[in-house]
Coordinates of C-alpha atoms and ligand atoms in Angstrom, one line a residue:
M1 CA 171.2 48.9 132.9
C2 CA 174.7 50.4 132.9
G3 CA 177.7 48.3 133.6
I4 CA 180.5 49.4 135.9
V5 CA 183.9 47.9 136.3
G6 CA 187.0 48.9 138.3
Y7 CA 190.5 47.3 138.6
V8 CA 193.3 47.9 141.1
G9 CA 196.4 45.7 141.3
S10 CA 199.8 45.4 139.6
K11 CA 198.7 44.8 136.0
S12 CA 198.0 47.3 133.3
A13 CA 194.3 48.3 133.9
D14 CA 193.3 49.5 130.5
N15 CA 192.8 46.1 128.8
I16 CA 191.2 44.6 131.9
L17 CA 188.7 47.4 132.0
L18 CA 188.0 47.4 128.3
N19 CA 187.4 43.7 128.3
G20 CA 185.2 44.1 131.3
L21 CA 183.2 46.7 129.5
K22 CA 182.8 44.4 126.5
R23 CA 181.4 41.7 128.8
L24 CA 179.0 44.2 130.4
E25 CA 178.0 45.9 127.2
Y26 CA 174.7 44.0 127.2
R27 CA 173.7 46.2 130.2
G28 CA 173.7 49.3 128.0
Y29 CA 175.6 50.7 125.0
D30 CA 174.7 54.4 124.7
S31 CA 178.2 55.5 125.7
A32 CA 181.4 54.2 127.4
G33 CA 184.2 55.7 129.3
M34 CA 187.2 55.1 131.5
A35 CA 189.2 57.0 134.2
I36 CA 192.5 56.4 135.9
V37 CA 194.8 58.2 138.2
E38 CA 198.2 59.0 136.6
D39 CA 200.9 61.3 137.9
G40 CA 198.6 62.6 140.6
H41 CA 195.7 63.6 138.4
I42 CA 192.6 62.0 137.0
S43 CA 192.6 61.2 133.2
T44 CA 189.4 60.2 131.4
R45 CA 188.5 59.0 127.9
R46 CA 184.8 58.9 126.9
A47 CA 182.9 58.1 123.8
K48 CA 179.4 58.2 122.6
G49 CA 178.1 54.8 121.4
R50 CA 179.6 51.3 121.7
V51 CA 182.6 50.2 123.7
T52 CA 184.5 49.8 120.3
E53 CA 184.3 53.6 120.0
L54 CA 186.0 54.0 123.3
E55 CA 188.6 51.4 122.2
Q56 CA 189.5 53.4 119.2
I57 CA 190.0 56.6 121.3
L58 CA 192.1 54.6 123.7
A59 CA 194.2 53.3 120.8
E60 CA 195.1 56.9 119.9
Q61 CA 195.2 58.3 123.4
P62 CA 196.1 55.4 125.8
L63 CA 195.5 55.5 129.5
K64 CA 198.3 53.8 131.4
S65 CA 197.8 52.9 135.0
T66 CA 197.5 49.9 137.3
M67 CA 194.1 51.1 138.5
G68 CA 191.0 52.6 137.0
I69 CA 187.2 52.6 136.6
A70 CA 185.0 52.3 133.5
H71 CA 181.4 52.4 132.5
T72 CA 179.0 51.4 129.7
R73 CA 175.8 53.4 129.8
W74 CA 172.1 52.9 129.3
A75 CA 170.9 56.5 129.3
T76 CA 168.2 57.6 131.8
H77 CA 169.0 61.3 132.6
G78 CA 170.7 63.1 129.8
K79 CA 170.8 61.9 126.2
P80 CA 173.6 59.7 124.9
S81 CA 176.6 62.0 124.3
V82 CA 180.2 62.4 125.3
K83 CA 179.4 65.0 128.0
N84 CA 176.9 62.6 129.6
A85 CA 179.2 59.6 129.4
H86 CA 180.7 58.3 132.7
P87 CA 183.1 58.5 134.5
H88 CA 182.0 61.9 135.8
V89 CA 184.5 64.1 137.5
D90 CA 183.8 66.7 140.3
A91 CA 184.5 70.4 140.0
S92 CA 188.0 70.0 141.6
G93 CA 189.0 67.4 139.0
R94 CA 190.3 65.2 141.9
L95 CA 187.4 62.6 142.0
A96 CA 185.9 60.4 139.3
L97 CA 182.8 58.2 139.6
V98 CA 181.0 55.6 137.7
H99 CA 177.4 54.8 138.6
N100 CA 174.6 52.4 137.8
G101 CA 171.2 53.4 139.1
I102 CA 169.3 56.6 139.5
I103 CA 169.9 59.5 141.9
E104 CA 166.3 60.6 142.4
N105 CA 166.9 63.8 144.2
H106 CA 169.6 65.0 141.8
R107 CA 167.8 68.2 141.0
S108 CA 167.8 69.5 144.5
I109 CA 171.4 68.5 145.0
R110 CA 172.3 70.2 141.8
S111 CA 170.6 73.4 142.6
L112 CA 172.1 73.5 146.1
L113 CA 175.6 73.0 144.7
E114 CA 175.1 75.4 141.8
G115 CA 174.0 77.9 144.4
K116 CA 177.4 77.5 145.9
G117 CA 179.1 78.2 142.6
I118 CA 179.8 74.7 141.4
A119 CA 179.4 74.5 137.6
F120 CA 177.9 71.2 136.3
Q121 CA 179.3 69.7 133.1
S122 CA 176.6 67.2 132.2
D123 CA 172.8 66.6 132.3
T124 CA 173.1 63.4 134.3
D125 CA 171.8 62.5 137.8
T126 CA 175.2 60.9 138.5
E127 CA 177.1 64.2 138.3
S128 CA 175.2 65.5 141.3
L129 CA 176.6 62.6 143.4
V130 CA 180.2 63.1 142.4
Q131 CA 179.9 66.9 142.9
L132 CA 178.4 66.4 146.3
I133 CA 181.2 64.0 147.4
G134 CA 183.7 66.5 146.0
Y135 CA 182.1 69.3 147.9
F136 CA 182.4 67.4 151.2
Y137 CA 185.9 66.2 150.4
K138 CA 187.1 69.8 149.8
E139 CA 185.9 70.7 153.3
S140 CA 187.2 67.6 155.1
G141 CA 189.9 66.0 153.0
D142 CA 188.4 62.6 154.2
L143 CA 187.4 60.6 151.1
T144 CA 185.5 57.8 152.8
G145 CA 183.7 60.1 155.2
S146 CA 182.7 62.4 152.3
L147 CA 181.4 59.5 150.3
Q148 CA 179.4 58.2 153.4
R149 CA 178.0 61.7 154.0
A150 CA 177.0 62.1 150.4
L151 CA 175.3 58.7 150.3
R152 CA 173.3 59.6 153.3
D153 CA 171.9 62.6 151.4
V154 CA 171.1 60.9 148.1
Q155 CA 167.8 59.1 147.4
G156 CA 167.5 56.4 144.8
T157 CA 169.6 53.5 143.7
F158 CA 173.3 53.1 143.1
G159 CA 176.2 50.8 142.4
I160 CA 179.2 53.0 142.3
A161 CA 183.0 53.0 142.0
L162 CA 185.0 56.1 143.1
I163 CA 188.6 57.0 142.6
C164 CA 190.6 60.0 143.8
A165 CA 193.7 61.6 142.4
D166 CA 195.1 62.1 145.9
Q167 CA 194.9 58.4 146.6
P168 CA 196.2 56.4 143.6
G169 CA 195.8 52.7 144.2
R170 CA 192.5 52.9 145.9
I171 CA 188.9 52.3 144.7
I172 CA 185.8 52.7 146.9
G173 CA 182.6 50.9 145.9
A174 CA 179.1 51.1 147.4
R175 CA 175.7 49.8 146.5
R176 CA 172.1 50.4 147.3
G177 CA 169.6 48.7 144.9
S178 CA 172.1 48.1 142.1
P179 CA 174.4 45.1 142.0
L180 CA 178.1 45.2 142.8
I181 CA 180.5 42.3 143.1
V182 CA 184.2 42.3 144.1
G183 CA 186.5 39.8 142.5
V184 CA 189.3 38.9 145.0
G185 CA 192.5 38.0 143.1
D186 CA 196.1 37.6 144.2
G187 CA 196.9 41.2 145.3
E188 CA 194.4 42.6 142.9
F189 CA 190.7 43.3 142.7
V190 CA 188.1 43.7 140.0
I191 CA 184.9 45.3 141.1
A192 CA 181.9 45.0 138.6
S193 CA 178.2 45.0 138.1
D194 CA 178.3 41.3 137.4
G195 CA 180.5 38.3 137.4
S196 CA 181.0 38.3 133.6
A197 CA 183.6 41.1 133.9
I198 CA 185.4 39.2 136.7
V199 CA 185.4 35.5 135.8
E200 CA 188.5 35.6 133.6
H201 CA 190.5 37.1 136.5
T202 CA 189.2 35.1 139.5
S203 CA 186.3 33.0 140.7
Q204 CA 186.6 34.2 144.3
V205 CA 184.0 36.9 144.8
I206 CA 182.2 39.0 147.4
F207 CA 178.6 39.9 146.7
L208 CA 178.1 43.3 148.3
K209 CA 174.8 43.7 150.0
D210 CA 172.6 46.8 149.9
N211 CA 174.0 49.6 152.0
E212 CA 177.5 48.1 152.1
M213 CA 180.7 49.7 150.9
V214 CA 184.1 48.3 150.1
E215 CA 187.5 49.9 150.1
L216 CA 190.2 48.3 147.9
S217 CA 193.8 49.2 148.3
D218 CA 197.3 47.8 149.0
G219 CA 196.0 44.3 148.2
R220 CA 193.4 44.4 151.0
Y221 CA 189.7 44.8 151.1
E222 CA 187.6 46.3 153.8
I223 CA 183.8 46.0 153.8
S224 CA 181.7 48.2 156.0
T225 CA 178.2 49.6 156.3
M226 CA 177.7 53.1 155.1
D227 CA 177.8 54.1 158.8
A228 CA 181.3 52.7 159.0
E229 CA 180.4 49.6 160.9
P230 CA 183.0 46.9 159.8
I231 CA 181.5 43.8 158.2
Q232 CA 183.0 40.3 158.0
A233 CA 182.3 39.5 154.3
Q234 CA 181.9 36.0 153.0
V235 CA 184.0 35.1 149.9
D236 CA 181.9 33.0 147.5
T237 CA 182.9 31.0 144.4
L238 CA 181.5 32.5 141.2
E239 CA 179.2 30.0 139.5
L240 CA 180.2 31.1 136.0
T241 CA 182.8 29.8 133.5
L242 CA 184.5 31.7 130.7
E243 CA 183.2 29.2 128.2
E244 CA 179.6 30.1 129.1
I245 CA 180.1 33.7 128.3
E246 CA 182.0 33.2 125.0
I247 CA 180.0 33.3 121.8
G248 CA 181.6 30.2 120.3
S249 CA 180.8 29.5 116.7
H250 CA 177.6 31.5 116.6
E251 CA 177.2 34.8 115.0
H252 CA 175.1 36.2 117.9
Y253 CA 174.5 35.4 121.5
M254 CA 170.8 35.2 120.8
H255 CA 171.4 32.5 118.2
K256 CA 173.7 30.7 120.6
E257 CA 171.1 30.8 123.4
I258 CA 168.2 29.7 121.2
F259 CA 170.3 26.7 120.2
E260 CA 171.4 26.0 123.7
Q261 CA 167.8 25.3 124.7
P262 CA 167.9 21.5 124.5
Q263 CA 170.9 21.5 126.8
S264 CA 169.7 24.4 129.0
L265 CA 166.4 22.7 129.5
A266 CA 168.1 19.4 130.3
N267 CA 170.2 21.2 132.9
C268 CA 167.2 22.9 134.4
L269 CA 165.4 19.6 134.7
A270 CA 168.5 17.6 135.8
G271 CA 168.0 15.9 139.2
R272 CA 164.6 17.4 139.7
L273 CA 162.3 14.8 138.1
D274 CA 161.7 11.5 139.9
L275 CA 160.0 9.7 137.1
Q276 CA 159.4 6.5 139.0
A277 CA 157.8 8.2 142.0
G278 CA 156.0 10.7 139.8
E279 CA 157.5 13.4 142.0
V280 CA 159.5 16.6 141.6
V281 CA 162.5 17.3 143.7
L282 CA 163.2 21.0 144.2
G283 CA 165.9 21.4 146.7
G284 CA 165.5 25.1 147.0
L285 CA 161.9 24.6 148.3
S286 CA 162.8 21.9 150.8
E287 CA 162.6 24.3 153.8
V288 CA 159.2 25.7 152.8
Q289 CA 157.1 22.5 152.6
R290 CA 154.6 23.7 155.1
E291 CA 154.0 26.9 153.2
I292 CA 153.4 25.0 150.0
A293 CA 151.0 22.5 151.7
N294 CA 149.1 25.4 153.2
C295 CA 149.1 27.6 150.0
K296 CA 145.6 29.0 149.1
R297 CA 146.6 31.4 146.4
V298 CA 149.6 31.9 144.1
L299 CA 150.6 35.5 143.1
L300 CA 153.1 35.5 140.3
F301 CA 154.9 38.7 139.3
A302 CA 157.5 39.7 136.8
C303 CA 158.3 42.0 133.9
G304 CA 158.5 41.4 130.1
T305 CA 159.3 38.0 128.9
A306 CA 159.4 36.7 132.5
W307 CA 155.8 38.0 132.9
H308 CA 154.8 35.9 129.9
A309 CA 156.3 32.9 131.6
G310 CA 154.3 33.9 134.7
L311 CA 151.1 34.0 132.6
V312 CA 151.8 30.4 131.5
G313 CA 152.2 29.7 135.2
E314 CA 148.7 31.0 135.9
Y315 CA 147.3 28.2 133.7
L316 CA 149.7 25.6 135.2
F317 CA 148.9 26.3 138.9
E318 CA 145.1 26.3 138.3
E319 CA 145.2 23.2 136.1
L320 CA 147.7 21.1 138.1
S321 CA 147.7 22.5 141.6
F322 CA 144.0 23.3 141.8
T323 CA 145.0 26.6 143.3
P324 CA 143.9 30.1 142.4
A325 CA 146.7 31.9 140.6
E326 CA 147.2 35.3 139.0
V327 CA 150.1 37.0 137.4
E328 CA 150.8 40.7 137.8
Y329 CA 153.3 43.1 136.3
S330 CA 155.8 43.9 139.0
S331 CA 155.6 47.6 138.2
E332 CA 151.9 47.6 138.7
L333 CA 151.7 45.4 141.7
R334 CA 153.7 47.7 144.0
Y335 CA 151.5 50.7 143.2
R336 CA 148.3 48.8 143.9
N337 CA 147.2 47.7 147.3
P338 CA 147.3 43.9 146.8
I339 CA 145.4 42.0 149.5
I340 CA 147.8 39.4 150.9
E341 CA 145.8 36.9 152.9
E342 CA 147.2 34.1 154.9
G343 CA 148.3 31.3 152.6
T344 CA 149.4 33.5 149.7
I345 CA 152.6 32.5 148.1
G346 CA 154.3 35.1 145.9
I347 CA 156.5 33.8 143.0
V348 CA 158.8 36.4 141.4
L349 CA 160.3 35.4 138.1
S350 CA 163.5 37.2 136.9
Q351 CA 166.3 36.0 134.7
S352 CA 168.7 38.7 136.0
G353 CA 167.5 38.7 139.5
E354 CA 168.1 42.5 139.5
T355 CA 165.1 44.0 137.8
A356 CA 164.2 47.0 139.9
D357 CA 160.4 46.8 139.5
S358 CA 160.4 43.1 140.5
L359 CA 162.8 43.7 143.5
A360 CA 160.6 46.5 144.7
A361 CA 157.4 44.4 144.3
L362 CA 159.1 41.6 146.1
R363 CA 159.9 43.8 149.1
E364 CA 156.3 45.2 149.1
I365 CA 154.7 41.8 149.1
K366 CA 157.0 40.5 151.8
R367 CA 156.2 43.5 153.9
K368 CA 152.6 42.6 153.6
G369 CA 153.4 39.1 155.0
A370 CA 153.6 36.8 151.9
T371 CA 156.1 34.1 151.6
V372 CA 157.9 34.7 148.3
F373 CA 159.7 32.2 146.1
G374 CA 162.1 33.2 143.4
I375 CA 162.5 31.7 139.9
V376 CA 165.8 33.3 139.0
N377 CA 168.7 32.6 136.8
V378 CA 171.6 34.6 138.1
V379 CA 172.9 32.9 141.3
G380 CA 173.4 35.3 144.2
S381 CA 171.5 38.1 142.6
S382 CA 169.5 40.5 144.7
I383 CA 166.1 38.8 144.1
A384 CA 167.6 35.4 144.7
R385 CA 168.9 36.6 148.0
E386 CA 165.8 38.4 149.2
T387 CA 163.3 35.7 148.4
D388 CA 162.3 33.2 151.2
A389 CA 163.2 30.3 149.0
G390 CA 163.5 29.6 145.3
V391 CA 164.5 27.5 142.3
Y392 CA 167.3 28.5 140.0
L393 CA 167.0 28.1 136.3
H394 CA 170.5 26.7 135.9
V395 CA 170.6 27.7 132.2
G396 CA 174.0 29.6 132.4
P397 CA 174.4 33.3 131.5
E398 CA 171.9 34.8 129.1
I399 CA 173.7 37.6 127.3
G400 CA 171.6 38.3 124.2
V401 CA 169.3 41.2 125.2
A402 CA 166.2 39.3 124.0
S403 CA 165.4 36.6 126.5
T404 CA 165.1 33.1 125.0
K405 CA 166.5 30.2 127.0
A406 CA 165.4 31.8 130.3
F407 CA 161.8 31.9 129.1
T408 CA 161.7 28.2 128.4
A409 CA 163.4 27.3 131.7
Q410 CA 161.0 29.6 133.6
V411 CA 158.1 27.7 132.1
A412 CA 159.8 24.4 132.9
V413 CA 160.3 25.4 136.5
L414 CA 156.8 26.6 136.9
T415 CA 155.6 23.3 135.5
M416 CA 157.6 21.4 138.1
M417 CA 156.4 23.7 140.9
A418 CA 152.8 23.3 139.9
I419 CA 153.1 19.5 139.7
D420 CA 154.9 19.5 143.1
M421 CA 152.0 21.5 144.7
G422 CA 149.4 19.5 142.8
R423 CA 150.7 16.2 144.2
R424 CA 149.8 17.5 147.7
R425 CA 146.2 18.1 146.5
Y426 CA 144.3 16.2 143.8
L427 CA 146.9 15.6 141.1
S428 CA 147.0 11.9 140.6
H429 CA 150.2 9.9 140.6
A430 CA 149.4 8.7 137.1
R431 CA 148.9 12.2 135.7
A432 CA 152.0 13.5 137.4
E433 CA 154.1 10.6 136.1
E434 CA 152.8 11.2 132.6
L435 CA 153.6 14.9 132.7
L436 CA 157.1 14.3 134.1
K437 CA 157.9 11.8 131.4
E438 CA 156.7 14.3 128.8
L439 CA 158.8 17.0 130.5
H440 CA 161.8 14.7 130.4
Q441 CA 161.4 14.4 126.6
I442 CA 161.1 18.1 126.0
P443 CA 164.8 18.8 125.3
G444 CA 164.8 16.3 122.5
K445 CA 161.6 17.8 121.0
V446 CA 163.1 21.3 121.2
E447 CA 166.1 19.9 119.3
K448 CA 163.7 18.8 116.5
V449 CA 162.2 22.2 116.2
L450 CA 165.6 23.8 116.0
A451 CA 166.3 21.6 113.0
L452 CA 163.6 23.6 111.2
E453 CA 165.7 26.7 111.2
D454 CA 166.2 26.8 107.4
Q455 CA 162.4 26.5 106.7
I456 CA 161.7 29.1 109.3
R457 CA 164.2 31.5 107.8
K458 CA 162.7 31.1 104.4
I459 CA 159.2 31.7 105.7
T460 CA 160.4 34.8 107.5
A461 CA 162.0 36.1 104.4
K462 CA 158.7 36.1 102.6
Y463 CA 157.1 38.5 105.1
V464 CA 160.0 40.4 106.5
D465 CA 159.0 43.6 104.6
R466 CA 155.6 43.8 106.3
N467 CA 155.4 46.3 109.1
N468 CA 152.5 45.0 111.2
W469 CA 152.2 41.5 112.5
L470 CA 149.6 39.8 114.6
Y471 CA 150.2 36.8 116.9
L472 CA 147.3 34.7 118.2
G473 CA 147.1 31.9 120.6
R474 CA 144.6 30.4 123.2
G475 CA 145.1 28.9 126.6
V476 CA 148.7 28.3 127.5
N477 CA 149.6 29.4 124.0
Y478 CA 148.2 32.9 124.4
P479 CA 151.3 33.9 126.4
V480 CA 153.4 32.3 123.6
A481 CA 151.7 34.6 121.2
L482 CA 152.6 37.6 123.4
E483 CA 156.1 36.4 123.7
G484 CA 156.4 35.9 119.9
A485 CA 155.2 39.4 119.3
L486 CA 157.6 40.9 121.9
K487 CA 160.6 39.0 120.4
L488 CA 159.8 40.4 116.9
K489 CA 159.3 44.0 118.0
E490 CA 162.2 44.3 120.3
I491 CA 164.9 43.1 117.9
S492 CA 163.5 43.8 114.4
Y493 CA 161.5 47.0 115.3
I494 CA 158.5 45.5 113.4
H495 CA 155.3 46.4 115.1
A496 CA 153.6 43.3 116.4
E497 CA 150.8 42.5 118.7
G498 CA 150.0 39.3 120.6
M499 CA 146.5 38.5 121.8
P500 CA 144.1 35.7 122.7
A501 CA 142.9 34.4 119.4
A502 CA 139.2 35.0 120.3
E503 CA 139.9 38.6 121.2
M504 CA 140.8 39.5 117.6
K505 CA 137.2 39.7 116.5
H506 CA 136.5 42.4 119.2
G507 CA 138.5 45.0 117.4
P508 CA 141.9 44.1 115.9
I509 CA 140.3 42.1 113.1
A510 CA 139.7 45.5 111.5
L511 CA 143.5 45.6 110.8
I512 CA 143.6 42.4 108.8
D513 CA 144.1 42.6 105.1
E514 CA 146.3 40.8 102.5
D515 CA 149.4 42.6 103.9
M516 CA 149.2 41.4 107.4
P517 CA 151.1 38.3 108.6
V518 CA 149.1 36.6 111.3
V519 CA 151.1 34.0 113.3
V520 CA 148.7 31.6 114.9
V521 CA 150.0 29.2 117.6
A522 CA 147.6 26.3 117.1
P523 CA 148.9 23.0 118.5
K524 CA 146.4 20.1 119.0
D525 CA 144.7 20.8 122.4
H526 CA 141.2 21.4 123.7
T527 CA 141.2 24.9 122.1
Y528 CA 142.2 23.6 118.6
D529 CA 138.7 23.7 117.0
K530 CA 138.1 27.2 118.3
V531 CA 141.5 28.4 117.0
L532 CA 140.6 26.9 113.7
S533 CA 137.5 29.1 113.6
N534 CA 139.6 32.1 114.3
I535 CA 142.0 31.1 111.5
E536 CA 139.0 30.9 109.2
E537 CA 138.1 34.5 110.2
V538 CA 141.6 35.6 109.3
H539 CA 141.6 33.6 106.1
T540 CA 138.3 35.2 104.9
R541 CA 139.9 38.6 105.3
Q542 CA 143.0 37.5 103.4
G543 CA 145.4 37.8 106.3
R544 CA 148.7 35.8 105.6
I545 CA 148.5 32.9 108.1
I546 CA 151.7 31.4 109.5
A547 CA 150.6 28.5 111.7
I548 CA 152.5 26.7 114.4
A549 CA 150.9 23.2 114.3
T550 CA 151.4 19.8 115.8
E551 CA 153.1 17.2 113.6
G552 CA 150.5 15.2 111.7
D553 CA 147.9 18.0 111.6
T554 CA 146.3 18.0 108.1
R555 CA 143.7 20.7 108.4
L556 CA 145.8 23.8 108.9
S557 CA 147.6 23.5 105.6
E558 CA 144.3 24.2 103.8
L559 CA 144.0 27.6 105.4
A560 CA 147.5 28.7 106.2
E561 CA 150.0 30.1 103.8
E562 CA 152.7 28.5 105.9
V563 CA 152.7 25.8 108.5
I564 CA 155.6 25.0 110.9
Y565 CA 155.1 21.6 112.5
V566 CA 156.3 21.0 116.0
P567 CA 156.4 17.6 117.8
Q568 CA 153.4 16.6 119.7
T569 CA 153.6 16.9 123.5
S570 CA 151.2 17.2 126.4
P571 CA 149.1 20.3 125.7
L572 CA 150.1 22.0 129.0
L573 CA 153.8 21.6 128.0
S574 CA 153.3 22.9 124.5
P575 CA 154.7 26.4 125.1
L576 CA 158.1 24.8 125.5
V577 CA 158.1 23.8 121.9
T578 CA 155.8 26.3 120.2
T579 CA 157.9 29.2 121.4
I580 CA 161.0 28.0 119.6
P581 CA 159.9 28.8 116.0
L582 CA 158.8 32.3 117.1
Q583 CA 162.2 33.0 118.6
L584 CA 163.9 31.9 115.3
M585 CA 161.5 34.0 113.2
A586 CA 162.3 37.1 115.3
Y587 CA 166.0 36.4 115.1
H588 CA 166.0 36.0 111.3
A589 CA 163.7 39.0 110.7
A590 CA 166.0 41.2 112.7
L591 CA 169.0 39.9 110.8
M592 CA 167.3 40.4 107.4
R593 CA 166.4 44.0 108.4
G594 CA 170.0 44.6 109.3
Q595 CA 169.4 45.2 113.0
N596 CA 171.8 44.5 115.8
V597 CA 170.3 41.3 117.2
D598 CA 172.1 41.2 120.5
K599 CA 172.0 44.9 121.2
P600 CA 168.7 46.3 120.1
R601 CA 168.2 50.1 120.3
N602 CA 167.0 51.6 123.5
L603 CA 167.1 48.3 125.4
A604 CA 169.4 46.8 128.1
K605 CA 169.5 43.4 129.4
S606 CA 169.0 44.1 133.0
V607 CA 166.5 46.9 133.9
T608 CA 167.8 48.1 137.3
V609 CA 165.8 51.4 137.2
E610 CA 162.1 51.7 138.0
Ligands
F6R1 C1 162.6 40.6 126.6 C2 163.3 40.7 127.8 C3 162.7 41.6 128.9 C4 162.9 40.9 130.3 C5 162.5 41.8 131.4 C6 162.6 41.2 132.8 O1 163.3 39.8 125.7 O2 164.4 40.2 128.0 O3 161.3 41.8 128.7 O4 162.3 39.7 130.3 O5 163.2 43.0 131.4 O6 163.9 40.9 133.0 P1 164.4 39.8 134.2 O7 163.8 38.5 133.8 O8 165.8 39.9 134.2 O9 163.7 40.3 135.4

């Protein structure tokens, strides 16, 4: 949700910033811009659309400096346009700012400043902040003090980088609610929303915490609170390699990430399955054994795809841990009054670890006294840091906007957590051992499903012109149906709905006719016969059935137009294999419809606004 990057050092800043923006573009791609200080004044270049548009402008009108800031935008306030593109400059033209987040009280700041004769140039919330800093700076001439004063007055969230024409060679950053990382190089610094814009320059980083600011100049950094209290910052090593964020031989990141799943799942499981002992080893939970033993209720919360994984978790905890479990949308949880009794464990799932709704729900649940575990991919992210304990996915960076490998790893981690909790209750050694052995074989089974890409592409081609699709599943495969529908709609813009197979007859069946593809996730499990009846109902109404079935199934081919066979596994683990064909179908449908698979319209990878 907007990416910011800044550089100060001795090298030419333009390419460093441009490459940084390309790495961050998954966070938003409505407009892009760059600002530097040259010859005692601020120069900016801004473009509507992708970073490549900005690159073209820079090729014609270069910006040459050894420092600068840049931004790629996911529009919230003010439609995508050049005037709304960052960096925003204050009325004096001496300050430029890039911002990720939302200034909630921007209207009142704007009307106050307009009342004092300051003319605004854009429709953005961000401009109110730079104008306010500029207003204080004009009075005092103290840049840091003006920024601190302005940040005290603004409500909302921000990760910002500020430059000033009077102080070339200096960047000030600050954060509250939006991520900001400082890469510490040899006499140079890269400040950015995430490590992908930093990793090719240095692996030494400082993760700024909420309400901290950083001043970068003369090869030195100084971290302080927003009340000017100095802070001794810890320099960490970035757990990210350049190779992980390169696209390699794939045409799209989504394709790369779908195909990484045998390996990403193997990495996620590595060292965590003790097959002999029938036990799970989750280092991140070693300090919270007592809480796990005393857990009476599990409250999962997340957004989007991570919520779908959480819904699988609901089944897993009830089935394997004999513990009441429910999943809630983060955005709803914080506006309800959830009753947190003693023994409630919250589990927040988030690939990015920065989703604003999940972060806010986490804080709310903690305030009410729950212990909260995180299932997070991005190491050192806000959610990872604010949870009491947690388990990382270890699947490497997920760059395609549509989540794929994070989903399967989230389900794998939930399975391990549920088994771990179950073993302290009634889950037998034999059952745990059997499940862990199955889990261990999942990467190989995913590999087998990926080998069906050609068949899946051909099936997709037959139905890609249909504008309404239905996805059905039961039990643990109901969330898979939801996830399949979400994948299709978010990247191909085909309308799709997922639902429990039995719910179809309570209304949606009215939609079914010979034009409607109905994807039914129907592996062999205890719901199979019932799903078969639902398939009959679709068949009778001439819906076009695409079934995901277990290898060796002979009945489905009589009813379904298409059958995609996936390897047999334990029914509770089946989402790990049944999801894969749906990811591939969505990917190919989007390609066939000529859509930008990795950067679907209106979306951003990390939703850091509420
Ligand atoms: C869909 C997708 C989103 C995210 C959601 C939560 O493909 O990626 O629905 O799952 O925005 O994001 P995280 O997991 O980063 O909290």
